Coordinates of C-alpha atoms and ligand atoms in Angstrom, one line a residue:
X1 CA -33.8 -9.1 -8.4
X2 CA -32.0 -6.6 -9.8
X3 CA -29.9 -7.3 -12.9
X4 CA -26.9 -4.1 -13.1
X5 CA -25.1 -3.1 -16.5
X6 CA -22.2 -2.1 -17.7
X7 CA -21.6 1.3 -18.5
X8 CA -19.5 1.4 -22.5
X9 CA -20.2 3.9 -25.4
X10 CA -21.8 5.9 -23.7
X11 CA -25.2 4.1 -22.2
X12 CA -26.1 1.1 -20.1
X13 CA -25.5 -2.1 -21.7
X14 CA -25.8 -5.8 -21.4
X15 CA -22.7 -7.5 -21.8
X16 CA -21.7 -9.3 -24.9
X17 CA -21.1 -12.6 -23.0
X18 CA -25.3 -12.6 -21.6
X19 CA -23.7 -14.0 -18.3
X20 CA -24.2 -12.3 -15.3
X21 CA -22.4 -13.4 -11.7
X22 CA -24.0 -12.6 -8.3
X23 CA -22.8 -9.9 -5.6
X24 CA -24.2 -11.5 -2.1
X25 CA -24.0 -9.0 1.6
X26 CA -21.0 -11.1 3.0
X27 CA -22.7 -10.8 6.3
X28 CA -25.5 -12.5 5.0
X29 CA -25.5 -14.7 2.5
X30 CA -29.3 -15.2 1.6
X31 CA -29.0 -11.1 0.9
X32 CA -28.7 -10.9 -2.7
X33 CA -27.3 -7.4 -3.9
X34 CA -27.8 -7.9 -7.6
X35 CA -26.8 -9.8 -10.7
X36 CA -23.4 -7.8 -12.7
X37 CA -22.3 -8.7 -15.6
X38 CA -19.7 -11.1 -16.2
X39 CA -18.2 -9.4 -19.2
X40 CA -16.1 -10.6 -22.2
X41 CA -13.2 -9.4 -24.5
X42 CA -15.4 -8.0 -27.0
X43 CA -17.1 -5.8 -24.3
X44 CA -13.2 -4.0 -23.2
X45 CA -12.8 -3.6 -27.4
X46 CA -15.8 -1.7 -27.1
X47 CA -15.1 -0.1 -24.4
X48 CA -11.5 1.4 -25.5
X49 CA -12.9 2.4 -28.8
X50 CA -15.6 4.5 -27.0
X51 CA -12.7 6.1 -24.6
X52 CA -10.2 7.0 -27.2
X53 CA -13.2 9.5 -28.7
X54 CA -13.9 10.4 -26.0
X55 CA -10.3 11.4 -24.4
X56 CA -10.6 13.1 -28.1
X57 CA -12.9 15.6 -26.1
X58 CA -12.0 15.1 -23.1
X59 CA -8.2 16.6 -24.0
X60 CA -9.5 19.7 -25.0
X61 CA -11.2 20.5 -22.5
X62 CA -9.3 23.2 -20.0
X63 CA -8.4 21.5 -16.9
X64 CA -10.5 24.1 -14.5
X65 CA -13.2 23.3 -16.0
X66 CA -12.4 19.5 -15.7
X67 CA -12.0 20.6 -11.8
X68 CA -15.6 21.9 -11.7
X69 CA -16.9 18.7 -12.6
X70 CA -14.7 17.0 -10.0
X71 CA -16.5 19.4 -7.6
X72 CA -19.5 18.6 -8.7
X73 CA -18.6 14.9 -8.3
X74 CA -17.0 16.3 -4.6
X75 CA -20.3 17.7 -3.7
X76 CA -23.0 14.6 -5.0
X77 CA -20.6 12.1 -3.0
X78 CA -21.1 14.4 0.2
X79 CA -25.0 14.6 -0.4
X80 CA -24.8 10.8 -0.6
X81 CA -22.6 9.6 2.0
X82 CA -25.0 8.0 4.4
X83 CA -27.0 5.7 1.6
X84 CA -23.0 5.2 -0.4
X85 CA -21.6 4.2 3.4
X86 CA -25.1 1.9 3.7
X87 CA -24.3 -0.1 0.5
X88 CA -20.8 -0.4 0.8
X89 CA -21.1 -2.0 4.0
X90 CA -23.6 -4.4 2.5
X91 CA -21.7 -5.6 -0.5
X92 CA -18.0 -5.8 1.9
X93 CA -18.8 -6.2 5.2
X94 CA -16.9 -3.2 7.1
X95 CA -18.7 -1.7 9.6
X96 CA -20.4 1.7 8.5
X97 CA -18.3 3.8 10.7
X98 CA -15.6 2.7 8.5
X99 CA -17.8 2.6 4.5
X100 CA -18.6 6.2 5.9
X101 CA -14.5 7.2 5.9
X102 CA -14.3 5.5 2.8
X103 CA -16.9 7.8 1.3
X104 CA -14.6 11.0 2.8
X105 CA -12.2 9.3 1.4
X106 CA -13.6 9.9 -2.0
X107 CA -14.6 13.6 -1.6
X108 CA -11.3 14.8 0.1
X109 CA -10.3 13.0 -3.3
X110 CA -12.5 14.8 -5.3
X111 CA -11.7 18.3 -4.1
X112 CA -8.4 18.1 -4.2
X113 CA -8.8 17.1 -7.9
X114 CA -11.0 19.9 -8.5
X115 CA -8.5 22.6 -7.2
X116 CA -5.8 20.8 -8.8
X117 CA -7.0 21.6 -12.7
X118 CA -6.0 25.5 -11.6
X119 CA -2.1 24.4 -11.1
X120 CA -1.0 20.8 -12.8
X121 CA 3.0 23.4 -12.7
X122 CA 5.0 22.9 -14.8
X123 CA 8.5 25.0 -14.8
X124 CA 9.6 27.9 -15.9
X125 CA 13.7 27.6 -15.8
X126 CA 16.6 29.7 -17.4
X127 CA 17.5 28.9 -20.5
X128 CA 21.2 28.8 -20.8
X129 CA 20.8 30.6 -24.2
X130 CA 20.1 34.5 -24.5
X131 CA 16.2 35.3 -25.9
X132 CA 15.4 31.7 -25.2
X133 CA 12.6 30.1 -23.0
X134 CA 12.7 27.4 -21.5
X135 CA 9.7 25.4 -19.8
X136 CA 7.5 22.1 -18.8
X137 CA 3.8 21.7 -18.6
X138 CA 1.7 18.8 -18.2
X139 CA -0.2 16.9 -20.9
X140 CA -2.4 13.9 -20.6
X141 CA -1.5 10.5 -22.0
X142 CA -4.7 8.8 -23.3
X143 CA -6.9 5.6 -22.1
X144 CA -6.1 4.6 -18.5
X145 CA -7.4 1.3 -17.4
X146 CA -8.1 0.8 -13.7
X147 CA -8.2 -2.6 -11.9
X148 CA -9.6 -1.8 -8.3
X149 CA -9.8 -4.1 -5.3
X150 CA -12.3 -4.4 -2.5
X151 CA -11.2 -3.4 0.5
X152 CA -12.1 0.6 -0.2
X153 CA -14.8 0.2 -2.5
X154 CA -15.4 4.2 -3.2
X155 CA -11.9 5.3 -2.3
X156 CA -9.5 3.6 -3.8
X157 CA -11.1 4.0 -7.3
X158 CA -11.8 7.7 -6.5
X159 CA -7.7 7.4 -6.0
X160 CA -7.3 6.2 -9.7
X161 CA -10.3 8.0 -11.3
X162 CA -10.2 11.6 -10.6
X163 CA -6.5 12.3 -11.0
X164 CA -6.6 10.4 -14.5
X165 CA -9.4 12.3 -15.3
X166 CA -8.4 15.6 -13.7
X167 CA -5.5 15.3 -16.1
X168 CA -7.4 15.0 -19.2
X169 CA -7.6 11.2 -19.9
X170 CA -10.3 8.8 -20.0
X171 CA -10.9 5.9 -17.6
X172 CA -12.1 2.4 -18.2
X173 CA -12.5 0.8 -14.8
X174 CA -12.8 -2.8 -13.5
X175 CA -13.7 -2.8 -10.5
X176 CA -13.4 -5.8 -7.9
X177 CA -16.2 -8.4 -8.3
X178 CA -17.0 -7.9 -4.7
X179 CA -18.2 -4.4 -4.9
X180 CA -19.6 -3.9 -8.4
X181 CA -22.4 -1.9 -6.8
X182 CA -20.1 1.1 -5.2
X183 CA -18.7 1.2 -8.5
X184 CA -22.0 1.4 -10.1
X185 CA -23.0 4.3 -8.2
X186 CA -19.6 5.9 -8.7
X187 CA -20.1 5.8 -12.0
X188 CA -23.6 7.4 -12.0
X189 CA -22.6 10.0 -10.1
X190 CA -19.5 11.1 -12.5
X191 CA -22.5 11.3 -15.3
X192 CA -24.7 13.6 -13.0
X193 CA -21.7 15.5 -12.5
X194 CA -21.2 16.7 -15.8
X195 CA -18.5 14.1 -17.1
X196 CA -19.0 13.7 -21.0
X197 CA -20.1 9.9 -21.2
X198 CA -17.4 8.3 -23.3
X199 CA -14.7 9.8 -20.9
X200 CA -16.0 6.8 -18.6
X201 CA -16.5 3.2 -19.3
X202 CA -17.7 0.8 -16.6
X203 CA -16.5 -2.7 -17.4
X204 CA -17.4 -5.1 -14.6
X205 CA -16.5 -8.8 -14.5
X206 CA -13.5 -11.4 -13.7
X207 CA -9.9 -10.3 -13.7
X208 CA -8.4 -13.1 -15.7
X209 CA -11.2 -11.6 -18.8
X210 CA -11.8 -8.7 -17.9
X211 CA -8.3 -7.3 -16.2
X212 CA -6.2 -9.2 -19.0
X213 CA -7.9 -7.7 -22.0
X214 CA -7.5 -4.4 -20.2
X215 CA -3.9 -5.0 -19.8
X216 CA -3.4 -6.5 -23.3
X217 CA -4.9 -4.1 -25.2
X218 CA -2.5 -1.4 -27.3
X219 CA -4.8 1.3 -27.3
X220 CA -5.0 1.7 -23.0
X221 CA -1.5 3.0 -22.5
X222 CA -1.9 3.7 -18.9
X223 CA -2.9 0.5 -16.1
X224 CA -3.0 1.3 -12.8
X225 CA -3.5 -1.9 -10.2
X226 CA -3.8 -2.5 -7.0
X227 CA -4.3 -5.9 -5.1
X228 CA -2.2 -9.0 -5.1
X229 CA 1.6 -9.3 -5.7
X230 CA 1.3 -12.0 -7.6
X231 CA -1.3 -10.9 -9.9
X232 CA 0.9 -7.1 -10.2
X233 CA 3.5 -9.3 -11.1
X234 CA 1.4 -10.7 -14.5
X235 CA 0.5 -7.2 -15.3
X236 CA 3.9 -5.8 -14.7
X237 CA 5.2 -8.4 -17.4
X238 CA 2.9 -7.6 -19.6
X239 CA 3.0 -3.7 -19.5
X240 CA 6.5 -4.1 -19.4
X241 CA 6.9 -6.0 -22.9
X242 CA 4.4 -3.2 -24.3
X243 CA 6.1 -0.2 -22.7
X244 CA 2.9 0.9 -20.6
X245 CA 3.0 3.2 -18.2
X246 CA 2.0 1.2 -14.7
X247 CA 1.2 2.3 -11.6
X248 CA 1.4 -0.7 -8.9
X249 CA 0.1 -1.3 -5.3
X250 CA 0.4 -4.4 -3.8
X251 CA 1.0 -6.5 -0.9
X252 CA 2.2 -5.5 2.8
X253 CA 2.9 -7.1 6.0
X254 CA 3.4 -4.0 8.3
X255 CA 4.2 -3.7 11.7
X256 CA 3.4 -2.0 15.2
X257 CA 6.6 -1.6 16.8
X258 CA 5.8 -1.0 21.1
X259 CA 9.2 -0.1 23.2
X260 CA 9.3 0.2 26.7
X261 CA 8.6 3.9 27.0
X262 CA 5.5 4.0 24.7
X263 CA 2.2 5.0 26.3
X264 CA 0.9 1.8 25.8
X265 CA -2.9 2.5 26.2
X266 CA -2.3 4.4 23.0
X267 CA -0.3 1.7 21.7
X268 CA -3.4 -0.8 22.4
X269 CA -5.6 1.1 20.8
X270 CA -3.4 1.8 18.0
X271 CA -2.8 -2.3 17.8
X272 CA -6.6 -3.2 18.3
X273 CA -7.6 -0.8 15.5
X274 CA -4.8 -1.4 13.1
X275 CA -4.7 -5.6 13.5
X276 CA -9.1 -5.4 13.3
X277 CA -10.5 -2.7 11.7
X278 CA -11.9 -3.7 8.2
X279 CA -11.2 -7.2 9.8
X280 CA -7.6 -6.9 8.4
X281 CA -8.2 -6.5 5.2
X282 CA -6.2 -3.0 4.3
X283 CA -3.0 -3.1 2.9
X284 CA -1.5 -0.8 5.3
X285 CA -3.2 -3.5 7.7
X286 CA -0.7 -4.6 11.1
X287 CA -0.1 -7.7 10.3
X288 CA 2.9 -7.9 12.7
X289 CA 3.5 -6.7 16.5
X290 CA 7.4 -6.3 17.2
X291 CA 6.9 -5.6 21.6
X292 CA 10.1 -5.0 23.3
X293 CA 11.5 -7.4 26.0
X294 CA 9.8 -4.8 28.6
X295 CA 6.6 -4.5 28.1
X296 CA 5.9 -7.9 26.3
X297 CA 4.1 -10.6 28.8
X298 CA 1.9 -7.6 30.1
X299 CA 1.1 -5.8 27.1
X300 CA -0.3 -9.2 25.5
X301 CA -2.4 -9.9 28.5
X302 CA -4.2 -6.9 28.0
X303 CA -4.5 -6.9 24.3
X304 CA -5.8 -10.7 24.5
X305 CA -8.5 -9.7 26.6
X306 CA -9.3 -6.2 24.5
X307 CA -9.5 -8.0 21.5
X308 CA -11.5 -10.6 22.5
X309 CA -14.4 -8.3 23.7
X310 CA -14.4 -6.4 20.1
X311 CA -18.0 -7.4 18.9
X312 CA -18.2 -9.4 15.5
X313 CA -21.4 -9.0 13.1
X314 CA -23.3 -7.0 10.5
X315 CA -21.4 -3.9 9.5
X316 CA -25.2 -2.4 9.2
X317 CA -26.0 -3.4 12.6
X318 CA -25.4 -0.5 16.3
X319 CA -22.1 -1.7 18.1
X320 CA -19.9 -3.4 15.5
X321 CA -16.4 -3.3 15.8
X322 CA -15.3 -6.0 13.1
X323 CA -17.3 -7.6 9.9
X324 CA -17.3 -10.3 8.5
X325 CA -14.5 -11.7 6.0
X326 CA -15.2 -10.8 2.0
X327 CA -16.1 -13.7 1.0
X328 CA -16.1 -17.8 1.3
X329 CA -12.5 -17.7 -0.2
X330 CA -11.0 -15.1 2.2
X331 CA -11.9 -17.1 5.1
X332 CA -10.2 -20.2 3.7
X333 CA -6.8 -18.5 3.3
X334 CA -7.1 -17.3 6.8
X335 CA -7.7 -21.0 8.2
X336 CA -4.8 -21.8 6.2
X337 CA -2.4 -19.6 7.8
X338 CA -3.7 -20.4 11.0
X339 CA -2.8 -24.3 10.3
X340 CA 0.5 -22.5 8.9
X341 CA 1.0 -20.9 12.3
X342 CA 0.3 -23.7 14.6
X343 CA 2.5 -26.3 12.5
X344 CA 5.3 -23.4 13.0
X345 CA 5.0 -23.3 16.8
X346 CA 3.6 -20.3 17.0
X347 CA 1.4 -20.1 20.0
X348 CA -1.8 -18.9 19.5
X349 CA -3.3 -16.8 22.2
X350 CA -6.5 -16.0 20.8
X351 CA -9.1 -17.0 18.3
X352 CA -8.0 -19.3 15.2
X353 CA -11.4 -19.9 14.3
X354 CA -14.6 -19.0 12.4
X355 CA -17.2 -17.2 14.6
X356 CA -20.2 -18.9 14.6
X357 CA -23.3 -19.4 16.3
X358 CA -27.0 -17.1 15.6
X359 CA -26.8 -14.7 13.3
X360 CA -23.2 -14.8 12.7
X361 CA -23.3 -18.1 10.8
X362 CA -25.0 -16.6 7.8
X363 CA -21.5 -14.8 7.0
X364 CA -18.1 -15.1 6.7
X365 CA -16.9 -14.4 9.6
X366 CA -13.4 -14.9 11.4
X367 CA -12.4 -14.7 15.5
X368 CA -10.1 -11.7 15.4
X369 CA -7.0 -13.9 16.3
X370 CA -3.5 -13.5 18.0
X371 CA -0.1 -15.8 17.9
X372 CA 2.9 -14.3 20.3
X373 CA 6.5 -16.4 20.1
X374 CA 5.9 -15.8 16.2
X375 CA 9.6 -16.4 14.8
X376 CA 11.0 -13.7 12.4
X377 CA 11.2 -15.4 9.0
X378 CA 8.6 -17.9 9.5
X379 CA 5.9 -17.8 6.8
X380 CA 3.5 -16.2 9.6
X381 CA 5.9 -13.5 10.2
X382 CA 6.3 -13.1 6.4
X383 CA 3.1 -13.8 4.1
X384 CA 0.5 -11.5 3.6
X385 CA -2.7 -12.8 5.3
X386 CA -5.1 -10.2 4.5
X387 CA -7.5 -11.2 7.6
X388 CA -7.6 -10.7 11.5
X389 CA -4.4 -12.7 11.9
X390 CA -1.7 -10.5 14.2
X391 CA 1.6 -12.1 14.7
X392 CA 3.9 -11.0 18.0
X393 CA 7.7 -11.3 17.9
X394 CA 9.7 -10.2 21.2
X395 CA 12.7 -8.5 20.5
X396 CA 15.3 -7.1 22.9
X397 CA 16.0 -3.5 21.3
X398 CA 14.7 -0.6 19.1
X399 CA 17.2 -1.6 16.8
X400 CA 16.6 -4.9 16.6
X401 CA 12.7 -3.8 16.6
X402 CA 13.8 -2.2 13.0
X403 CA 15.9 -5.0 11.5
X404 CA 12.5 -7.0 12.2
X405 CA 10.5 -4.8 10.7
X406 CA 12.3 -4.6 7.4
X407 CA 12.9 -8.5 7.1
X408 CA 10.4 -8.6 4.9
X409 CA 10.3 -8.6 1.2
X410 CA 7.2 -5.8 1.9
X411 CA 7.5 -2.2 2.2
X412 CA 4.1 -0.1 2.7
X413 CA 3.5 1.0 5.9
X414 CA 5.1 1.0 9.9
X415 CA 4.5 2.4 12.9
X416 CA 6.5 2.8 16.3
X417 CA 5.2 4.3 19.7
X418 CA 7.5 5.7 21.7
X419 CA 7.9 8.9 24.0
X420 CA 12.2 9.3 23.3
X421 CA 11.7 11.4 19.8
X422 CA 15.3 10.4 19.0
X423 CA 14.0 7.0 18.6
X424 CA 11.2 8.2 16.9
X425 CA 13.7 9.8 13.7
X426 CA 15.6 7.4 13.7
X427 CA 12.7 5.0 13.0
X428 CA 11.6 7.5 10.1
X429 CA 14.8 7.6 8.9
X430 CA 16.1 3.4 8.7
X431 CA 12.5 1.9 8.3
X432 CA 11.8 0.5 4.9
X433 CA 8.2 1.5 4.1
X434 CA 6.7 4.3 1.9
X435 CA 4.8 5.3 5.3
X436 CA 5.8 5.3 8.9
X437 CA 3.5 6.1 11.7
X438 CA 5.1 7.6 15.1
X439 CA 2.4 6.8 18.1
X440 CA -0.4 6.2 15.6
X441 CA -1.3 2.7 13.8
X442 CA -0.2 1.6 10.6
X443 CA -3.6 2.8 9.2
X444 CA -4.6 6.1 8.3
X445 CA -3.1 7.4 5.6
X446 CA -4.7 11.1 4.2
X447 CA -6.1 12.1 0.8
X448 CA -3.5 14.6 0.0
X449 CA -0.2 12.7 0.7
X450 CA 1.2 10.3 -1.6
X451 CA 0.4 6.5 -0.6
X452 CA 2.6 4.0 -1.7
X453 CA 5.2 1.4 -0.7
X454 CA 8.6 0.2 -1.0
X455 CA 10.2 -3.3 -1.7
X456 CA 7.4 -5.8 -3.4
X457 CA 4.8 -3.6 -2.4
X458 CA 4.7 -1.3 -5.5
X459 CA 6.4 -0.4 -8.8
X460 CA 7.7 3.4 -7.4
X461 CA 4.6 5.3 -8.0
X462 CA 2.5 6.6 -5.4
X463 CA -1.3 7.3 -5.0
X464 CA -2.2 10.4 -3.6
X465 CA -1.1 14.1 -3.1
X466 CA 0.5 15.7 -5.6
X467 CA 2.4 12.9 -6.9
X468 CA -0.1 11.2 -8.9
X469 CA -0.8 13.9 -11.0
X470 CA 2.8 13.3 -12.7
X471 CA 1.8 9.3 -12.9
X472 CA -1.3 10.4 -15.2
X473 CA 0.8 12.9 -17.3
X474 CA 3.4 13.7 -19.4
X475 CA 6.0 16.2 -18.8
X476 CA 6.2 18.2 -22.0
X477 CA 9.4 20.2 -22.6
X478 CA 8.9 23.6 -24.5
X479 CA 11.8 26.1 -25.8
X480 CA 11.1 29.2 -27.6
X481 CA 13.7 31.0 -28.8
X482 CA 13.1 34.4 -29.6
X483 CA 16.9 35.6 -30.6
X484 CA 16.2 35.0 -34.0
X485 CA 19.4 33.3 -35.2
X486 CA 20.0 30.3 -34.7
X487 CA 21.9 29.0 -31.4
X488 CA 23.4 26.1 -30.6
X489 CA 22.8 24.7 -27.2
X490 CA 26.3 23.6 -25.5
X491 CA 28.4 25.0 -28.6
X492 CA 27.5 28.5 -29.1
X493 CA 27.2 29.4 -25.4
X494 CA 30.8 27.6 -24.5
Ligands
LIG1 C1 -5.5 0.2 1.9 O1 -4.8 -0.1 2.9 O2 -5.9 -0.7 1.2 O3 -4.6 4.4 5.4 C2 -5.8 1.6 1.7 C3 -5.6 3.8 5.3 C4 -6.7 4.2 4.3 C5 -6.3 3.7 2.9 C6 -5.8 2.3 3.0 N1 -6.8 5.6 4.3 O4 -5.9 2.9 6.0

């Protein structure tokens, strides 16, 4: 068995601790990936005294040439996106179609990094004072620590990483302890690119070690999280008593909206893929269906019987649509919110239960399942599930479609199909989420836009596009005044 390292200092070391926990294939549970180590306090001291020297370099480095490396990294992740897709898919489940988008993920992420170390603006603006200058430009800010879930093993680090490090700072990450391997590899592949070693430090292990002592410690003044809103919430606390800078992504419960005009074999498409695909575990997952009065009894009968043709299994394995569940904990919740559902009076139209039988009892797998009559404000209609759960409300009206959608205290993504584009602005326009889809699904979102949500789903920030280069810098003001007296801003001038 293989037996994985951290990365700290510059070289491959054992953790402090000597514990190591195991990464299993969620699809099969007798398929041990590899022993990771299970790391302790001392090993994140370590690891932020390696990254402060080597920001120390790192800083002075012109941020082209930080882009080349990013290209470099662009370029290794493209020669590697078959066997990266293959491993990803073993360690989370997700069907390869899907590790392979999170892999393009990572290079559209990486390219766009690398042309952005030729323009990081600042401003050039009018002084108000004669033979004066006046200007921004963009410095970076020191040791970011990144805490990175599971659901997009590659992209969602590759999110955190290359903008931090485009901008001139060094990175500690933890990644999730369901897909230390991805991260491995990422890791490797930022070394072959060129990176300086200290710049990176691979800390792998539990978040309540691990993710705290990132958090805690004074000398990381940038966290950037994403997963849970209640663990965001114990980070935010803490950043907030040390005055860290903290970029936050967290939960969603977004909806398709359907009205009567829609095309609705895109709408079922859109549904099947954005209530399914990665078996529900995205954030920008649909988690809720709002159909109109119309369409409602015949539009379920056809998604019922769609969805419950979509083949479960292997992620590895020709002709699967959904994968397995993360892990043995995952599944739980889900049978939770089922026994949640059914105690509301929801009526369950579909699944509700693990998928089992031949080779599909060796993993964690879930019937993809649907409730209709689901009440707005029930904890069905409300709670993140993070699973293949979809919850139908009825309602009467686009408008009251909208009111729906924004009952919740979530804010990340929506989507509405309709054909009247009047409809279709106005749902852009009163919708509360950081993204809204018009006749796509809820999932989808693009490497160079910024990705982010509203309400409990985030802190303000956004991933993505040009945005998150101003999360992992500094604006730095500089006047020059070249009049050679002295003038008075405000006074002289007035
Ligand atoms: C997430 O939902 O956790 O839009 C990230 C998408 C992907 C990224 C999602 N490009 O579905």
């Amino acid at each position: 068995m293989t037996t994985f390292q951290n990365f700290i200092g510059g070289r491959w070391v054992a953790p402090s601790t000597g514990e190591y926990f195991e990464n299993r294939n969620p699809a099969q549970h007798t398929d041990l990936i590899g022993r990771f180590p299970a790391s302790g306090v001392a090993d994140v001291e370590a690891a932020v005294a390696s990254a402060v020297r080597g920001f120390a370099r790192w800083k002075a480095t012109p941020a082209p040439a930080r882009g080349d490396v990013l290209r470099r990294v662009g370029d290794l992740l493209a020669a590697r996106k078959e066997e990266l897709a293959d491993l990803m898919t073993r360690e989370m489940g997700k069907p390869l179609a899907e590790t392979r988008g999170d892999v393009q993920e990572g290079i559209d992420t990486a390219y766009y990094a690398a042309t952005e170390g030729r323009r990081l603006f600042g401003h050039t603006v009018p002084s108000e004072l004669a033979n004066k200058w006046a200007m921004t430009m963009r410095r970076p800010i020191g040791v970011c620590g990144l805490i990175t879930p599971f659901n997009f093993p590659l992209a969602i680090p590759t999110w955190k990483a290359f903008p931090a490090l485009l901008c001139g700072n060094a990175v500690i990450l933890k990644p999730a302890e369901d897909v230390p391997h991805t991260a491995t590899v990422l890791v490797e592949i930022l070394l072959e690119a060129g990176l300086p070693p200290e710049v990176i430090q691979l800390v792998h292990g539990m978040g309540e070690v691990v993710g705290k002592a990132l958090v805690e410690h004074p000398d990381v003044p940038v966290i950037s999280f994403t997963g849970s809103t209640e663990t965001g919430r114990l980070v935010g606390e803490t950043c907030g008593r040390m005055h860290k800078r903290l970029s936050l992504e967290m939960g969603g419960k977004n909806a398709q909206i359907v009205l009567d005009d829609a095309d609705l074999d895109l709408a079922l498409d859109g549904v099947l893929w954005g209530a399914f695909g990665t078996t529900g575990q995205r954030c920008t997952a649909t988690s809720r269906l709002i159909l109109q009065d119309g369409i409602h009894d015949a539009f379920i009968e056809r998604l019922v019987a769609r969805a419950a043709q979509l083949r479960l299994g292997d992620g590895r394995a020709a002709g699967t649509d959904v994968g397995p569940l993360v892990n043995a904990a995952a599944r739980e919740k889900v049978e939770q919110y089922v026994a949640v559902g059914l105690a509301e009076g929801a009526v369950l139209r579909l699944g509700g239960a693990r998928a089992v039988g031949g080779a599909l009892d060796q993993g964690h797998f879930f019937q993809p399942t649907i409730f209709t009559g689901v009440a707005p404000g029930s904890r069905l209609e409300q709670e993140e599930i993070f699973g293949p759960v979809l919850s139908v409300v009825r309602v009467r009206t686009a408008e009251e479609a909208f009111t729906v959608n924004n009952g919740v205290r979530y804010g990340l993504s929506s989507s509405v199909y309709t054909r009247d584009v009047n409809v279709a602005f106005r749902a852009l326009q009163q919708l509360d989420n950081g993204i809204t889809y018009v006749n796509a699904p809820t999932i989808g979102a693009e490497a160079h836009l910024p990705f982010g949500g509203v309400k409990q789903t985030g802190n303000g920030h956004r991933e993505g596009g040009w945005e998150v280069y101003e999360f992992y810098s500094e604006t730095k003001v500089g006047y020059v005044d070249y009049s050679g007296a002295l003038q008075r801003a405000q006074i002289d001038n007035y």
